[in-house]
Tab-separated table of C-alpha atoms in Angstrom:
chain	number	residue	atom	x	y	z
A	23	ASP	CA	-31.470	-72.853	-47.985
A	24	ALA	CA	-30.542	-71.981	-44.427
A	25	ASP	CA	-30.545	-74.815	-41.919
A	26	VAL	CA	-32.166	-72.690	-39.192
A	27	THR	CA	-34.736	-70.091	-40.173
A	28	GLN	CA	-36.541	-67.508	-38.099
A	29	THR	CA	-39.657	-65.510	-38.895
A	30	PRO	CA	-40.164	-62.640	-38.845
A	31	ARG	CA	-36.709	-61.138	-39.256
A	32	ASN	CA	-37.841	-57.765	-37.984
A	33	ARG	CA	-40.900	-56.781	-35.994
A	34	ILE	CA	-42.100	-53.568	-34.454
A	35	THR	CA	-44.982	-53.833	-32.024
A	36	LYS	CA	-46.672	-51.930	-29.244
A	37	THR	CA	-46.695	-52.452	-25.512
A	38	GLY	CA	-49.252	-55.037	-24.456
A	39	LYS	CA	-49.443	-56.868	-27.772
A	40	ARG	CA	-48.944	-60.628	-28.061
A	41	ILE	CA	-46.071	-61.578	-30.318
A	42	MET	CA	-44.925	-64.936	-31.647
A	43	LEU	CA	-41.492	-65.609	-33.074
A	44	GLU	CA	-41.060	-68.799	-35.045
A	45	CYS	CA	-38.080	-71.022	-35.643
A	46	SER	CA	-37.703	-73.936	-38.024
A	47	GLN	CA	-34.714	-76.164	-38.648
A	48	THR	CA	-33.729	-78.761	-41.196
A	49	LYS	CA	-30.641	-80.017	-39.373
A	50	GLY	CA	-32.528	-82.904	-37.787
A	51	HIS	CA	-31.447	-81.859	-34.304
A	52	ASP	CA	-33.572	-82.727	-31.285
A	53	ARG	CA	-32.373	-79.795	-29.195
A	54	MET	CA	-33.576	-76.252	-29.726
A	55	TYR	CA	-32.988	-73.014	-27.846
A	56	TRP	CA	-34.180	-69.436	-27.661
A	57	TYR	CA	-31.751	-66.674	-26.721
A	58	ARG	CA	-31.992	-62.964	-26.345
A	59	GLN	CA	-29.132	-60.583	-27.118
A	60	ASP	CA	-28.826	-57.125	-25.622
A	61	PRO	CA	-25.896	-54.804	-26.316
A	62	GLY	CA	-22.989	-55.512	-23.985
A	63	LEU	CA	-24.668	-58.531	-22.410
A	64	GLY	CA	-23.891	-61.306	-24.838
A	65	LEU	CA	-26.575	-63.947	-25.259
A	66	ARG	CA	-28.894	-65.073	-22.504
A	67	LEU	CA	-30.943	-68.243	-22.567
A	68	ILE	CA	-34.724	-67.859	-22.442
A	69	TYR	CA	-36.017	-71.419	-22.961
A	70	TYR	CA	-34.715	-74.681	-24.299
A	71	SER	CA	-36.164	-77.976	-25.429
A	72	PHE	CA	-34.375	-81.291	-25.777
A	73	ASP	CA	-37.250	-83.029	-27.532
A	74	VAL	CA	-40.881	-82.412	-28.410
A	75	LYS	CA	-42.134	-83.245	-24.922
A	76	ASP	CA	-39.361	-81.452	-23.068
A	77	ILE	CA	-39.489	-77.717	-22.286
A	78	ASN	CA	-37.191	-76.002	-19.791
A	79	LYS	CA	-36.808	-72.487	-18.510
A	80	GLY	CA	-33.556	-70.684	-19.022
A	81	GLU	CA	-31.973	-67.763	-17.256
A	82	ILE	CA	-34.571	-65.153	-18.257
A	83	SER	CA	-37.888	-66.909	-18.946
A	84	ASP	CA	-40.198	-64.414	-17.186
A	85	GLY	CA	-42.539	-62.772	-19.669
A	86	TYR	CA	-41.967	-65.453	-22.317
A	87	SER	CA	-43.490	-68.797	-23.228
A	88	VAL	CA	-42.593	-71.405	-25.830
A	89	SER	CA	-44.159	-74.167	-27.837
A	90	ARG	CA	-42.402	-77.106	-29.477
A	91	GLN	CA	-44.824	-78.034	-32.226
A	92	ALA	CA	-42.573	-80.632	-33.824
A	93	GLN	CA	-38.965	-81.705	-33.814
A	94	ALA	CA	-38.248	-79.021	-36.372
A	95	LYS	CA	-40.330	-76.158	-34.952
A	96	PHE	CA	-39.911	-74.129	-31.778
A	97	SER	CA	-41.877	-70.920	-31.183
A	98	LEU	CA	-41.321	-68.148	-28.681
A	99	SER	CA	-44.224	-66.000	-27.488
A	100	LEU	CA	-44.353	-62.724	-25.656
A	101	GLU	CA	-47.798	-62.730	-24.068
A	102	SER	CA	-47.859	-59.003	-23.372
A	103	ALA	CA	-44.858	-57.255	-24.848
A	104	ILE	CA	-43.075	-54.527	-22.903
A	105	PRO	CA	-40.379	-52.084	-24.074
A	106	ASN	CA	-37.538	-53.798	-22.191
A	107	GLN	CA	-38.143	-56.875	-24.336
A	108	THR	CA	-36.742	-54.934	-27.255
A	109	ALA	CA	-33.772	-57.061	-28.322
A	110	LEU	CA	-32.322	-59.379	-30.923
A	111	TYR	CA	-33.729	-62.896	-30.525
A	112	PHE	CA	-31.935	-65.994	-31.705
A	113	CYS	CA	-33.079	-69.545	-32.150
A	114	ALA	CA	-30.422	-72.257	-32.077
A	115	THR	CA	-30.266	-76.019	-32.492
A	116	SER	CA	-27.776	-78.649	-31.475
A	117	ASP	CA	-27.190	-82.340	-31.603
A	118	VAL	CA	-26.372	-84.336	-28.480
A	119	LEU	CA	-22.716	-84.827	-29.289
A	120	PRO	CA	-21.134	-82.743	-30.547
A	121	ASP	CA	-23.319	-80.141	-28.872
A	122	THR	CA	-22.245	-77.200	-30.965
A	123	GLN	CA	-25.160	-74.815	-31.307
A	124	TYR	CA	-26.102	-73.541	-34.739
A	125	PHE	CA	-27.983	-70.286	-34.845
A	126	GLY	CA	-30.713	-68.834	-36.966
A	127	PRO	CA	-30.327	-65.365	-38.493
A	128	GLY	CA	-32.063	-63.622	-35.593
A	129	THR	CA	-35.245	-61.599	-35.172
A	130	ARG	CA	-34.927	-57.954	-34.307
A	131	LEU	CA	-37.893	-57.053	-32.095
A	132	THR	CA	-38.801	-53.519	-31.104
A	133	VAL	CA	-41.520	-52.885	-28.537
A	134	LEU	CA	-42.756	-49.299	-28.474
B	5	ALA	CA	-19.762	-64.417	-10.817
B	6	GLN	CA	-18.917	-64.174	-14.483
B	7	LYS	CA	-18.341	-67.577	-16.000
B	8	ILE	CA	-16.790	-66.175	-19.164
B	9	THR	CA	-14.643	-63.054	-19.260
B	10	GLN	CA	-13.596	-61.262	-22.404
B	11	THR	CA	-11.522	-58.305	-21.260
B	12	GLN	CA	-11.130	-56.606	-24.637
B	13	PRO	CA	-14.318	-54.761	-25.591
B	14	GLY	CA	-12.663	-53.692	-28.839
B	15	MET	CA	-9.577	-54.623	-30.820
B	16	PHE	CA	-7.906	-53.313	-33.944
B	17	VAL	CA	-5.631	-55.270	-36.244
B	18	GLN	CA	-3.965	-54.505	-39.524
B	19	GLU	CA	-5.029	-56.579	-42.492
B	20	LYS	CA	-2.849	-59.698	-42.986
B	21	GLU	CA	-1.587	-59.631	-39.409
B	22	ALA	CA	-2.472	-62.140	-36.710
B	23	VAL	CA	-4.651	-61.209	-33.740
B	24	THR	CA	-5.452	-62.871	-30.425
B	25	LEU	CA	-8.808	-62.431	-28.722
B	26	ASP	CA	-8.744	-63.234	-25.033
B	27	CYS	CA	-11.169	-65.447	-23.152
B	28	THR	CA	-10.936	-66.692	-19.593
B	29	TYR	CA	-13.466	-68.972	-17.978
B	30	ASP	CA	-14.455	-70.096	-14.537
B	31	THR	CA	-15.590	-73.601	-13.740
B	32	SER	CA	-14.906	-76.290	-11.171
B	33	ASP	CA	-16.197	-79.039	-13.449
B	34	PRO	CA	-13.371	-81.100	-14.970
B	35	SER	CA	-15.462	-81.703	-18.079
B	36	TYR	CA	-16.391	-78.754	-20.234
B	37	GLY	CA	-16.372	-77.434	-23.771
B	38	LEU	CA	-15.287	-74.082	-25.104
B	39	PHE	CA	-16.680	-72.452	-28.244
B	40	TRP	CA	-16.028	-69.352	-30.284
B	41	TYR	CA	-18.657	-67.632	-32.416
B	42	LYS	CA	-18.433	-64.758	-34.854
B	43	GLN	CA	-21.202	-62.197	-35.276
B	44	PRO	CA	-20.755	-59.913	-38.280
B	45	SER	CA	-22.694	-56.681	-38.625
B	46	SER	CA	-25.453	-58.567	-40.434
B	47	GLY	CA	-26.260	-60.160	-37.070
B	48	GLU	CA	-26.028	-63.900	-37.570
B	49	MET	CA	-24.009	-66.053	-35.149
B	50	ILE	CA	-21.428	-68.211	-36.889
B	51	PHE	CA	-19.714	-71.116	-35.142
B	52	LEU	CA	-15.932	-70.988	-35.524
B	53	ILE	CA	-14.156	-73.489	-33.333
B	54	TYR	CA	-14.537	-75.906	-30.411
B	55	GLN	CA	-12.164	-77.160	-27.724
B	56	GLY	CA	-12.978	-79.923	-25.265
B	57	SER	CA	-11.430	-79.889	-21.813
B	58	TYR	CA	-9.840	-83.270	-22.382
B	59	ASP	CA	-8.502	-82.490	-25.821
B	60	GLN	CA	-4.723	-82.804	-25.784
B	61	GLN	CA	-4.102	-80.546	-28.732
B	62	ASN	CA	-5.245	-77.025	-29.461
B	63	ALA	CA	-8.131	-76.906	-31.902
B	64	THR	CA	-7.587	-75.437	-35.351
B	65	GLU	CA	-10.002	-74.606	-38.153
B	66	GLY	CA	-8.432	-72.950	-41.149
B	67	ARG	CA	-7.179	-69.521	-40.064
B	68	TYR	CA	-8.657	-69.959	-36.593
B	69	SER	CA	-6.876	-71.641	-33.734
B	70	LEU	CA	-7.682	-71.859	-30.074
B	71	ASN	CA	-4.829	-71.334	-27.631
B	72	PHE	CA	-6.036	-73.508	-24.772
B	73	GLN	CA	-4.204	-73.061	-21.471
B	74	LYS	CA	-6.074	-75.245	-19.050
B	75	ALA	CA	-4.179	-74.319	-15.894
B	76	ARG	CA	-4.780	-70.653	-16.570
B	77	LYS	CA	-8.383	-71.303	-17.611
B	78	SER	CA	-7.919	-69.413	-20.810
B	79	ALA	CA	-9.126	-70.181	-24.328
B	80	ASN	CA	-7.871	-67.433	-26.576
B	81	LEU	CA	-8.871	-67.298	-30.231
B	82	VAL	CA	-6.060	-66.645	-32.676
B	83	ILE	CA	-6.906	-65.443	-36.159
B	84	SER	CA	-4.021	-65.609	-38.575
B	85	ALA	CA	-3.659	-63.408	-41.638
B	86	SER	CA	-6.596	-61.146	-40.795
B	87	GLN	CA	-8.972	-60.201	-43.563
B	88	LEU	CA	-11.375	-57.275	-43.822
B	89	GLY	CA	-14.228	-59.756	-43.555
B	90	ASP	CA	-13.036	-60.752	-40.099
B	91	SER	CA	-14.358	-57.470	-38.713
B	92	ALA	CA	-17.107	-58.593	-36.349
B	93	MET	CA	-18.067	-59.312	-32.753
B	94	TYR	CA	-16.514	-62.466	-31.367
B	95	PHE	CA	-18.077	-64.404	-28.516
B	96	CYS	CA	-16.466	-67.011	-26.322
B	97	ALA	CA	-18.833	-69.576	-24.786
B	98	MET	CA	-18.567	-72.487	-22.390
B	99	ARG	CA	-20.587	-75.593	-21.717
B	100	GLU	CA	-19.971	-76.976	-18.223
B	101	GLY	CA	-20.188	-80.714	-17.840
B	102	LEU	CA	-20.245	-83.426	-20.443
B	103	ASP	CA	-23.593	-82.529	-21.904
B	104	ASN	CA	-25.546	-79.391	-22.638
B	105	TYR	CA	-28.320	-78.948	-20.088
B	106	GLY	CA	-29.295	-75.548	-21.410
B	107	GLN	CA	-28.417	-73.378	-18.465
B	108	ASN	CA	-24.889	-74.714	-18.308
B	109	PHE	CA	-24.065	-73.137	-21.673
B	110	VAL	CA	-22.987	-69.505	-21.198
B	111	PHE	CA	-21.644	-66.751	-23.430
B	112	GLY	CA	-19.156	-64.004	-22.736
B	113	PRO	CA	-19.899	-60.333	-23.472
B	114	GLY	CA	-17.930	-60.357	-26.714
B	115	THR	CA	-15.011	-58.528	-28.321
B	116	ARG	CA	-15.449	-56.284	-31.324
B	117	LEU	CA	-12.642	-56.779	-33.826
B	118	SER	CA	-11.947	-54.203	-36.491
B	119	VAL	CA	-9.554	-55.075	-39.304
B	120	LEU	CA	-7.850	-52.061	-40.837
B	121	PRO	CA	-6.855	-51.953	-44.521
């Protein structure tokens, strides 16, 4: 089984809808991250969490919120989806040292 | 300013040949880490190799090696004996400082490698 899983893998929704993307990991890492990937822009950090009580904004947090339900679970929400949030979303986890990030398979989100 | 530059949007290489993917970085922090990831067409991000700024030797992992030139601030990925399965996007990334504080971990725009039979 994959160490980092994301659900759903694909989602099509409409403008204004609330969407939740979920991430679970079995690596035992305390640190979890949400990234967004747009063509030609690489990955950009949305939110990150270094433990259950720690939530931090990344480079592009506007329009998103997160919840760290447990060490192994980190959810990303779009409160009111808009078309320019159409992207590939990745969850990642890392240990403290080494801090290599391990990624989930991604969620392809389309907002119409 | 761009922290990570990958100047080759696309590269072609013949199967079984070696290829170098360029990455230059910008930081004033003496402590940092450099990473390479592979993203095949299926979309997942696969960690390939890591180089710390204080590491004396270039990192190697199987057919992957990192040509680390600290003075030039470059961290090129070398893939030896290319295989068709190496066709993918390759991302260079950097963590500034000794620890990952989230926003100090940045990715480059990527290079698309195509391996020709």
